[in-house]
């Protein structure tokens, strides 16, 4: 508890100035960047939109008629999540401890979990904009998602970061030892049913968060991935539900406890 309190105080001093920054905390602290795959038709056009979106990459179709049709849509179908675009796992520690083949075997389960969480987010939202349908419908928007990267948590990586923080000070490992943390990236597109064209495309990437008190997610290979997926689902639901002048807050790379 004493170590957790010390870490909390340290990060409060480091991160408070970022709250007023024009850049996202993700961009500054974690130095995260995402490179979409060919799954997205407009991958090269994605841009960060700090005034509106929490995602690192965003693209909107400029077709006004399509925008009007999307505005009238009341239903959404969330398609099975793809994992065939997932890139090879990087990092010496994850490859040795967890293994690339084991990671690939578990990707289908993570994809199913992702779809479940996105469906839950849209169904359980307060004042939901959409009704989630179980099968494609001629009047329903289609949300297509693809897992882009996944590096599972490892015990070795966690221990290395703890040792580094112990001999230096809390937070050094988070910034300097990125190869010891879990990573997950996602990309998605919202299809307008009449034109069958993309209206919105996005991509985002999250590294394992620093949890100041009881970092339970560190003890499960997919813990940080589940954490990020749950946040993404809630963020996208809010982004599609709210007006264009509403800022959807990004997740913070440091949290006090799991939720």
PDB file of C-alpha atoms in Angstrom:
ATOM      1  CA  UNK A   1       0.000   0.000   0.000  1.00  0.00           C
ATOM      2  CA  UNK A   2       2.865   2.341   0.784  1.00  0.00           C
ATOM      3  CA  UNK A   3       4.414   1.684  -2.635  1.00  0.00           C
ATOM      4  CA  UNK A   4       1.051   2.271  -4.288  1.00  0.00           C
ATOM      5  CA  UNK A   5       0.612   5.586  -2.487  1.00  0.00           C
ATOM      6  CA  UNK A   6       4.105   6.676  -3.494  1.00  0.00           C
ATOM      7  CA  UNK A   7       3.388   5.780  -7.093  1.00  0.00           C
ATOM      8  CA  UNK A   8       0.086   7.644  -7.008  1.00  0.00           C
ATOM      9  CA  UNK A   9       1.739  10.821  -5.721  1.00  0.00           C
ATOM     10  CA  UNK A  10       4.516  10.568  -8.328  1.00  0.00           C
ATOM     11  CA  UNK A  11       2.098  10.197 -11.217  1.00  0.00           C
ATOM     12  CA  UNK A  12      -0.186  12.924  -9.940  1.00  0.00           C
ATOM     13  CA  UNK A  13       2.761  15.341 -10.171  1.00  0.00           C
ATOM     14  CA  UNK A  14       3.743  14.073 -13.632  1.00  0.00           C
ATOM     15  CA  UNK A  15       0.309  13.917 -15.235  1.00  0.00           C
ATOM     16  CA  UNK A  16      -1.596  16.914 -13.883  1.00  0.00           C
ATOM     17  CA  UNK A  17       0.029  19.330 -16.364  1.00  0.00           C
ATOM     18  CA  UNK A  18      -1.138  17.095 -19.225  1.00  0.00           C
ATOM     19  CA  UNK A  19      -4.782  17.639 -18.412  1.00  0.00           C
ATOM     20  CA  UNK A  20      -4.632  21.093 -19.966  1.00  0.00           C
ATOM     21  CA  UNK A  21      -2.557  19.988 -22.958  1.00  0.00           C
ATOM     22  CA  UNK A  22      -3.970  20.065 -26.465  1.00  0.00           C
ATOM     23  CA  UNK A  23      -2.565  16.575 -27.041  1.00  0.00           C
ATOM     24  CA  UNK A  24      -4.021  13.389 -25.607  1.00  0.00           C
ATOM     25  CA  UNK A  25      -2.409  11.835 -22.565  1.00  0.00           C
ATOM     26  CA  UNK A  26      -2.034   8.706 -24.655  1.00  0.00           C
ATOM     27  CA  UNK A  27       0.064  10.537 -27.235  1.00  0.00           C
ATOM     28  CA  UNK A  28       2.282  12.244 -24.669  1.00  0.00           C
ATOM     29  CA  UNK A  29       2.860   9.634 -21.993  1.00  0.00           C
ATOM     30  CA  UNK A  30       2.664   6.383 -23.902  1.00  0.00           C
ATOM     31  CA  UNK A  31       3.980   7.729 -27.228  1.00  0.00           C
ATOM     32  CA  UNK A  32       1.569   5.409 -28.962  1.00  0.00           C
ATOM     33  CA  UNK A  33       1.038   5.343 -32.698  1.00  0.00           C
ATOM     34  CA  UNK A  34      -1.154   3.069 -34.742  1.00  0.00           C
ATOM     35  CA  UNK A  35      -0.655   1.940 -38.342  1.00  0.00           C
ATOM     36  CA  UNK A  36      -3.883   0.605 -39.857  1.00  0.00           C
ATOM     37  CA  UNK A  37      -3.953  -2.330 -42.271  1.00  0.00           C
ATOM     38  CA  UNK A  38      -5.577  -2.710 -45.682  1.00  0.00           C
ATOM     39  CA  UNK A  39      -8.760  -3.712 -43.853  1.00  0.00           C
ATOM     40  CA  UNK A  40      -9.578   0.009 -43.902  1.00  0.00           C
ATOM     41  CA  UNK A  41     -10.209   1.556 -47.306  1.00  0.00           C
ATOM     42  CA  UNK A  42      -9.002   4.950 -46.090  1.00  0.00           C
ATOM     43  CA  UNK A  43      -6.168   3.822 -43.817  1.00  0.00           C
ATOM     44  CA  UNK A  44      -3.767   6.449 -45.148  1.00  0.00           C
ATOM     45  CA  UNK A  45      -6.264   9.251 -44.488  1.00  0.00           C
ATOM     46  CA  UNK A  46      -6.870   8.628 -40.795  1.00  0.00           C
ATOM     47  CA  UNK A  47      -6.068  11.555 -38.525  1.00  0.00           C
ATOM     48  CA  UNK A  48      -6.216  12.355 -34.838  1.00  0.00           C
ATOM     49  CA  UNK A  49      -9.182  14.546 -33.924  1.00  0.00           C
ATOM     50  CA  UNK A  50      -8.516  15.695 -30.356  1.00  0.00           C
ATOM     51  CA  UNK A  51     -11.561  17.947 -30.148  1.00  0.00           C
ATOM     52  CA  UNK A  52     -13.967  15.108 -30.833  1.00  0.00           C
ATOM     53  CA  UNK A  53     -12.583  11.574 -30.780  1.00  0.00           C
ATOM     54  CA  UNK A  54     -10.499   9.520 -28.331  1.00  0.00           C
ATOM     55  CA  UNK A  55      -9.072   7.408 -31.161  1.00  0.00           C
ATOM     56  CA  UNK A  56      -5.644   7.987 -32.676  1.00  0.00           C
ATOM     57  CA  UNK A  57      -6.965   7.676 -36.226  1.00  0.00           C
ATOM     58  CA  UNK A  58     -10.311   8.916 -37.610  1.00  0.00           C
ATOM     59  CA  UNK A  59     -11.812   9.346 -41.070  1.00  0.00           C
ATOM     60  CA  UNK A  60     -15.290  10.546 -42.038  1.00  0.00           C
ATOM     61  CA  UNK A  61     -16.902  10.335 -45.459  1.00  0.00           C
ATOM     62  CA  UNK A  62     -17.591  13.829 -46.812  1.00  0.00           C
ATOM     63  CA  UNK A  63     -20.756  12.746 -48.667  1.00  0.00           C
ATOM     64  CA  UNK A  64     -23.550  14.871 -47.149  1.00  0.00           C
ATOM     65  CA  UNK A  65     -26.336  12.594 -48.354  1.00  0.00           C
ATOM     66  CA  UNK A  66     -24.671   9.627 -46.700  1.00  0.00           C
ATOM     67  CA  UNK A  67     -24.260  11.639 -43.500  1.00  0.00           C
ATOM     68  CA  UNK A  68     -27.989  12.418 -43.566  1.00  0.00           C
ATOM     69  CA  UNK A  69     -28.844   8.736 -44.029  1.00  0.00           C
ATOM     70  CA  UNK A  70     -26.565   7.768 -41.158  1.00  0.00           C
ATOM     71  CA  UNK A  71     -28.207  10.394 -38.957  1.00  0.00           C
ATOM     72  CA  UNK A  72     -31.601   8.784 -39.563  1.00  0.00           C
ATOM     73  CA  UNK A  73     -30.394   5.253 -38.805  1.00  0.00           C
ATOM     74  CA  UNK A  74     -31.811   3.690 -35.645  1.00  0.00           C
ATOM     75  CA  UNK A  75     -30.359   0.192 -35.862  1.00  0.00           C
ATOM     76  CA  UNK A  76     -26.852  -1.223 -35.865  1.00  0.00           C
ATOM     77  CA  UNK A  77     -25.433  -4.661 -36.596  1.00  0.00           C
ATOM     78  CA  UNK A  78     -22.070  -5.532 -35.054  1.00  0.00           C
ATOM     79  CA  UNK A  79     -20.384  -8.093 -37.277  1.00  0.00           C
ATOM     80  CA  UNK A  80     -18.109 -10.897 -36.029  1.00  0.00           C
ATOM     81  CA  UNK A  81     -14.693  -9.397 -35.301  1.00  0.00           C
ATOM     82  CA  UNK A  82     -11.864 -10.301 -37.639  1.00  0.00           C
ATOM     83  CA  UNK A  83      -8.402 -11.356 -36.472  1.00  0.00           C
ATOM     84  CA  UNK A  84      -6.874 -12.332 -39.817  1.00  0.00           C
ATOM     85  CA  UNK A  85      -5.203  -8.901 -40.104  1.00  0.00           C
ATOM     86  CA  UNK A  86      -3.447  -9.225 -36.745  1.00  0.00           C
ATOM     87  CA  UNK A  87       0.269  -8.586 -37.114  1.00  0.00           C
ATOM     88  CA  UNK A  88       3.011 -10.893 -35.880  1.00  0.00           C
ATOM     89  CA  UNK A  89       3.749 -10.504 -32.193  1.00  0.00           C
ATOM     90  CA  UNK A  90       6.754  -8.359 -31.305  1.00  0.00           C
ATOM     91  CA  UNK A  91       8.962  -8.314 -28.228  1.00  0.00           C
ATOM     92  CA  UNK A  92      11.484 -10.834 -26.940  1.00  0.00           C
ATOM     93  CA  UNK A  93       9.832 -11.398 -23.555  1.00  0.00           C
ATOM     94  CA  UNK A  94       6.323 -12.163 -24.929  1.00  0.00           C
ATOM     95  CA  UNK A  95       7.736 -14.459 -27.609  1.00  0.00           C
ATOM     96  CA  UNK A  96       9.760 -16.446 -25.075  1.00  0.00           C
ATOM     97  CA  UNK A  97       7.254 -16.591 -22.228  1.00  0.00           C
ATOM     98  CA  UNK A  98       3.934 -16.695 -24.068  1.00  0.00           C
ATOM     99  CA  UNK A  99       4.836 -17.740 -27.602  1.00  0.00           C
ATOM    100  CA  UNK A 100       3.560 -16.589 -30.982  1.00  0.00           C
ATOM    101  CA  UNK A 101       1.709 -19.845 -31.724  1.00  0.00           C
ATOM    102  CA  UNK A 102      -0.115 -19.714 -28.421  1.00  0.00           C
ATOM    103  CA  UNK A 103      -1.045 -16.099 -29.088  1.00  0.00           C
ATOM    104  CA  UNK A 104      -2.438 -16.979 -32.497  1.00  0.00           C
ATOM    105  CA  UNK A 105      -4.502 -19.845 -31.040  1.00  0.00           C
ATOM    106  CA  UNK A 106      -6.116 -17.423 -28.600  1.00  0.00           C
ATOM    107  CA  UNK A 107      -6.888 -14.660 -31.100  1.00  0.00           C
ATOM    108  CA  UNK A 108     -10.306 -16.134 -32.067  1.00  0.00           C
ATOM    109  CA  UNK A 109     -11.409 -16.076 -28.411  1.00  0.00           C
ATOM    110  CA  UNK A 110     -10.257 -12.467 -28.052  1.00  0.00           C
ATOM    111  CA  UNK A 111     -12.168 -11.543 -31.220  1.00  0.00           C
ATOM    112  CA  UNK A 112     -15.360 -13.098 -29.807  1.00  0.00           C
ATOM    113  CA  UNK A 113     -14.822 -11.242 -26.533  1.00  0.00           C
ATOM    114  CA  UNK A 114     -14.428  -7.985 -28.483  1.00  0.00           C
ATOM    115  CA  UNK A 115     -17.706  -8.440 -30.305  1.00  0.00           C
ATOM    116  CA  UNK A 116     -19.497  -9.314 -27.060  1.00  0.00           C
ATOM    117  CA  UNK A 117     -18.219  -6.170 -25.338  1.00  0.00           C
ATOM    118  CA  UNK A 118     -19.194  -3.882 -28.211  1.00  0.00           C
ATOM    119  CA  UNK A 119     -22.687  -5.378 -28.315  1.00  0.00           C
ATOM    120  CA  UNK A 120     -22.988  -4.899 -24.560  1.00  0.00           C
ATOM    121  CA  UNK A 121     -21.823  -1.289 -24.767  1.00  0.00           C
ATOM    122  CA  UNK A 122     -24.465  -0.386 -27.348  1.00  0.00           C
ATOM    123  CA  UNK A 123     -27.247  -2.331 -25.650  1.00  0.00           C
ATOM    124  CA  UNK A 124     -26.510  -1.121 -22.123  1.00  0.00           C
ATOM    125  CA  UNK A 125     -25.885   2.538 -22.961  1.00  0.00           C
ATOM    126  CA  UNK A 126     -27.891   5.211 -21.191  1.00  0.00           C
ATOM    127  CA  UNK A 127     -30.289   6.805 -23.667  1.00  0.00           C
ATOM    128  CA  UNK A 128     -29.051   4.556 -26.511  1.00  0.00           C
ATOM    129  CA  UNK A 129     -29.242   5.853 -30.035  1.00  0.00           C
ATOM    130  CA  UNK A 130     -29.287   2.442 -31.714  1.00  0.00           C
ATOM    131  CA  UNK A 131     -31.093  -0.837 -31.373  1.00  0.00           C
ATOM    132  CA  UNK A 132     -28.622  -3.677 -31.828  1.00  0.00           C
ATOM    133  CA  UNK A 133     -29.867  -6.284 -34.284  1.00  0.00           C
ATOM    134  CA  UNK A 134     -28.608  -9.865 -34.314  1.00  0.00           C
ATOM    135  CA  UNK A 135     -28.520 -10.235 -38.100  1.00  0.00           C
ATOM    136  CA  UNK A 136     -27.837  -7.743 -40.911  1.00  0.00           C
ATOM    137  CA  UNK A 137     -30.810  -5.563 -41.784  1.00  0.00           C
ATOM    138  CA  UNK A 138     -31.393  -3.354 -44.820  1.00  0.00           C
ATOM    139  CA  UNK A 139     -31.853  -0.325 -42.526  1.00  0.00           C
ATOM    140  CA  UNK A 140     -29.077  -1.108 -40.065  1.00  0.00           C
ATOM    141  CA  UNK A 141     -25.616   0.392 -39.991  1.00  0.00           C
ATOM    142  CA  UNK A 142     -22.907  -2.273 -39.959  1.00  0.00           C
ATOM    143  CA  UNK A 143     -19.955  -2.027 -37.592  1.00  0.00           C
ATOM    144  CA  UNK A 144     -16.997  -4.081 -38.769  1.00  0.00           C
ATOM    145  CA  UNK A 145     -14.031  -4.495 -36.432  1.00  0.00           C
ATOM    146  CA  UNK A 146     -10.609  -6.068 -36.815  1.00  0.00           C
ATOM    147  CA  UNK A 147      -7.916  -6.844 -34.253  1.00  0.00           C
ATOM    148  CA  UNK A 148      -4.715  -5.285 -35.546  1.00  0.00           C
ATOM    149  CA  UNK A 149      -2.181  -6.141 -32.833  1.00  0.00           C
ATOM    150  CA  UNK A 150      -2.077  -8.152 -29.647  1.00  0.00           C
ATOM    151  CA  UNK A 151       0.877  -8.695 -27.334  1.00  0.00           C
ATOM    152  CA  UNK A 152      -0.286 -10.541 -24.188  1.00  0.00           C
ATOM    153  CA  UNK A 153       0.774  -9.639 -20.667  1.00  0.00           C
ATOM    154  CA  UNK A 154       3.691 -11.617 -19.245  1.00  0.00           C
ATOM    155  CA  UNK A 155       4.782 -12.234 -15.656  1.00  0.00           C
ATOM    156  CA  UNK A 156       8.387 -11.608 -16.645  1.00  0.00           C
ATOM    157  CA  UNK A 157       7.547  -8.216 -18.118  1.00  0.00           C
ATOM    158  CA  UNK A 158       5.625  -7.247 -14.998  1.00  0.00           C
ATOM    159  CA  UNK A 159       8.498  -8.265 -12.714  1.00  0.00           C
ATOM    160  CA  UNK A 160      11.051  -6.410 -14.854  1.00  0.00           C
ATOM    161  CA  UNK A 161       9.024  -3.202 -14.646  1.00  0.00           C
ATOM    162  CA  UNK A 162       8.594  -3.570 -10.889  1.00  0.00           C
ATOM    163  CA  UNK A 163      12.337  -4.041 -10.385  1.00  0.00           C
ATOM    164  CA  UNK A 164      13.184  -1.019 -12.550  1.00  0.00           C
ATOM    165  CA  UNK A 165      10.685   1.141 -10.649  1.00  0.00           C
ATOM    166  CA  UNK A 166      12.074  -0.131  -7.348  1.00  0.00           C
ATOM    167  CA  UNK A 167      15.685   0.817  -8.104  1.00  0.00           C
ATOM    168  CA  UNK A 168      14.789   4.110  -9.838  1.00  0.00           C
ATOM    169  CA  UNK A 169      11.393   5.642  -9.089  1.00  0.00           C
ATOM    170  CA  UNK A 170       7.789   4.819  -9.857  1.00  0.00           C
ATOM    171  CA  UNK A 171       6.856   5.276 -13.510  1.00  0.00           C
ATOM    172  CA  UNK A 172      10.263   4.946 -15.172  1.00  0.00           C
ATOM    173  CA  UNK A 173       9.450   1.466 -16.493  1.00  0.00           C
ATOM    174  CA  UNK A 174       6.169   2.614 -17.996  1.00  0.00           C
ATOM    175  CA  UNK A 175       7.891   5.126 -20.232  1.00  0.00           C
ATOM    176  CA  UNK A 176      11.140   3.304 -20.999  1.00  0.00           C
ATOM    177  CA  UNK A 177      10.281  -0.412 -21.116  1.00  0.00           C
ATOM    178  CA  UNK A 178       7.460  -0.600 -23.635  1.00  0.00           C
ATOM    179  CA  UNK A 179       8.487  -4.075 -24.779  1.00  0.00           C
ATOM    180  CA  UNK A 180       7.529  -5.455 -21.359  1.00  0.00           C
ATOM    181  CA  UNK A 181       3.896  -4.345 -21.497  1.00  0.00           C
ATOM    182  CA  UNK A 182       0.870  -5.841 -23.163  1.00  0.00           C
ATOM    183  CA  UNK A 183      -0.302  -4.143 -26.352  1.00  0.00           C
ATOM    184  CA  UNK A 184      -3.511  -4.230 -28.324  1.00  0.00           C
ATOM    185  CA  UNK A 185      -4.651  -2.337 -31.414  1.00  0.00           C
ATOM    186  CA  UNK A 186      -7.985  -2.281 -33.194  1.00  0.00           C
ATOM    187  CA  UNK A 187      -9.438  -0.845 -36.385  1.00  0.00           C
ATOM    188  CA  UNK A 188     -13.016  -0.498 -37.485  1.00  0.00           C
ATOM    189  CA  UNK A 189     -15.409   0.901 -40.036  1.00  0.00           C
ATOM    190  CA  UNK A 190     -19.069   1.857 -40.001  1.00  0.00           C
ATOM    191  CA  UNK A 191     -20.894   0.894 -43.196  1.00  0.00           C
ATOM    192  CA  UNK A 192     -23.951   2.803 -44.416  1.00  0.00           C
ATOM    193  CA  UNK A 193     -26.452   0.138 -45.588  1.00  0.00           C
ATOM    194  CA  UNK A 194     -27.828   1.819 -48.719  1.00  0.00           C
ATOM    195  CA  UNK A 195     -24.525   2.666 -50.382  1.00  0.00           C
ATOM    196  CA  UNK A 196     -22.551  -0.187 -48.758  1.00  0.00           C
ATOM    197  CA  UNK A 197     -19.757   2.349 -48.302  1.00  0.00           C
ATOM    198  CA  UNK A 198     -17.733   3.379 -45.262  1.00  0.00           C
ATOM    199  CA  UNK A 199     -19.022   6.426 -43.447  1.00  0.00           C
ATOM    200  CA  UNK A 200     -16.554   6.363 -40.552  1.00  0.00           C
ATOM    201  CA  UNK A 201     -13.250   4.562 -40.084  1.00  0.00           C
ATOM    202  CA  UNK A 202     -11.029   4.523 -37.009  1.00  0.00           C
ATOM    203  CA  UNK A 203      -7.994   2.874 -35.477  1.00  0.00           C
ATOM    204  CA  UNK A 204      -6.530   2.927 -32.002  1.00  0.00           C
ATOM    205  CA  UNK A 205      -3.804   1.308 -29.937  1.00  0.00           C
ATOM    206  CA  UNK A 206      -3.371   0.858 -26.214  1.00  0.00           C
ATOM    207  CA  UNK A 207      -0.404  -0.280 -24.167  1.00  0.00           C
ATOM    208  CA  UNK A 208      -0.938  -1.872 -20.785  1.00  0.00           C
ATOM    209  CA  UNK A 209      -1.965   0.770 -18.289  1.00  0.00           C
ATOM    210  CA  UNK A 210      -0.137   1.454 -15.072  1.00  0.00           C
ATOM    211  CA  UNK A 211      -2.560   0.502 -12.309  1.00  0.00           C
ATOM    212  CA  UNK A 212      -1.535   2.159  -9.063  1.00  0.00           C
ATOM    213  CA  UNK A 213      -3.498  -0.078  -6.707  1.00  0.00           C
ATOM    214  CA  UNK A 214      -3.922  -3.851  -7.205  1.00  0.00           C
ATOM    215  CA  UNK A 215      -2.924  -4.302 -10.884  1.00  0.00           C
ATOM    216  CA  UNK A 216      -5.074  -7.418 -11.276  1.00  0.00           C
ATOM    217  CA  UNK A 217      -5.036  -7.305 -15.072  1.00  0.00           C
ATOM    218  CA  UNK A 218      -1.262  -7.908 -15.044  1.00  0.00           C
ATOM    219  CA  UNK A 219      -1.802 -11.484 -13.864  1.00  0.00           C
ATOM    220  CA  UNK A 220      -3.818 -12.545 -16.911  1.00  0.00           C
ATOM    221  CA  UNK A 221      -2.363 -12.705 -20.460  1.00  0.00           C
ATOM    222  CA  UNK A 222      -5.422 -10.972 -21.922  1.00  0.00           C
ATOM    223  CA  UNK A 223      -6.053  -8.716 -18.921  1.00  0.00           C
ATOM    224  CA  UNK A 224      -4.879  -5.452 -20.447  1.00  0.00           C
ATOM    225  CA  UNK A 225      -6.539  -6.342 -23.759  1.00  0.00           C
ATOM    226  CA  UNK A 226      -9.906  -6.860 -22.054  1.00  0.00           C
ATOM    227  CA  UNK A 227      -9.411  -3.560 -20.229  1.00  0.00           C
ATOM    228  CA  UNK A 228      -8.814  -1.667 -23.496  1.00  0.00           C
ATOM    229  CA  UNK A 229     -11.597  -3.402 -25.426  1.00  0.00           C
ATOM    230  CA  UNK A 230     -14.163  -2.484 -22.778  1.00  0.00           C
ATOM    231  CA  UNK A 231     -13.090   1.160 -22.972  1.00  0.00           C
ATOM    232  CA  UNK A 232     -13.109   1.211 -26.782  1.00  0.00           C
ATOM    233  CA  UNK A 233     -16.643  -0.173 -26.892  1.00  0.00           C
ATOM    234  CA  UNK A 234     -17.960   2.524 -24.545  1.00  0.00           C
ATOM    235  CA  UNK A 235     -16.049   5.264 -26.360  1.00  0.00           C
ATOM    236  CA  UNK A 236     -17.338   4.306 -29.810  1.00  0.00           C
ATOM    237  CA  UNK A 237     -20.913   4.062 -28.576  1.00  0.00           C
ATOM    238  CA  UNK A 238     -20.619   7.561 -27.118  1.00  0.00           C
ATOM    239  CA  UNK A 239     -18.938   8.916 -30.249  1.00  0.00           C
ATOM    240  CA  UNK A 240     -21.733   7.648 -32.515  1.00  0.00           C
ATOM    241  CA  UNK A 241     -24.476   8.771 -30.121  1.00  0.00           C
ATOM    242  CA  UNK A 242     -23.360  12.326 -29.325  1.00  0.00           C
ATOM    243  CA  UNK A 243     -23.384  15.505 -31.389  1.00  0.00           C
ATOM    244  CA  UNK A 244     -20.314  16.562 -33.419  1.00  0.00           C
ATOM    245  CA  UNK A 245     -19.378  19.285 -30.922  1.00  0.00           C
ATOM    246  CA  UNK A 246     -19.126  16.852 -27.982  1.00  0.00           C
ATOM    247  CA  UNK A 247     -15.667  15.664 -26.981  1.00  0.00           C
ATOM    248  CA  UNK A 248     -15.470  11.984 -26.086  1.00  0.00           C
ATOM    249  CA  UNK A 249     -12.741  11.617 -23.485  1.00  0.00           C
ATOM    250  CA  UNK A 250      -9.736   9.422 -24.114  1.00  0.00           C
ATOM    251  CA  UNK A 251      -8.658   6.783 -21.646  1.00  0.00           C
ATOM    252  CA  UNK A 252      -5.778   7.659 -19.354  1.00  0.00           C
ATOM    253  CA  UNK A 253      -2.558   5.569 -19.359  1.00  0.00           C
ATOM    254  CA  UNK A 254      -2.499   5.581 -15.538  1.00  0.00           C
ATOM    255  CA  UNK A 255      -5.461   4.527 -13.390  1.00  0.00           C
ATOM    256  CA  UNK A 256      -5.847   3.951  -9.669  1.00  0.00           C
ATOM    257  CA  UNK A 257      -7.493   0.542  -9.919  1.00  0.00           C
ATOM    258  CA  UNK A 258      -9.118  -1.906 -12.297  1.00  0.00           C
ATOM    259  CA  UNK A 259     -12.774  -1.517 -13.122  1.00  0.00           C
TER     260      UNK A 259
END
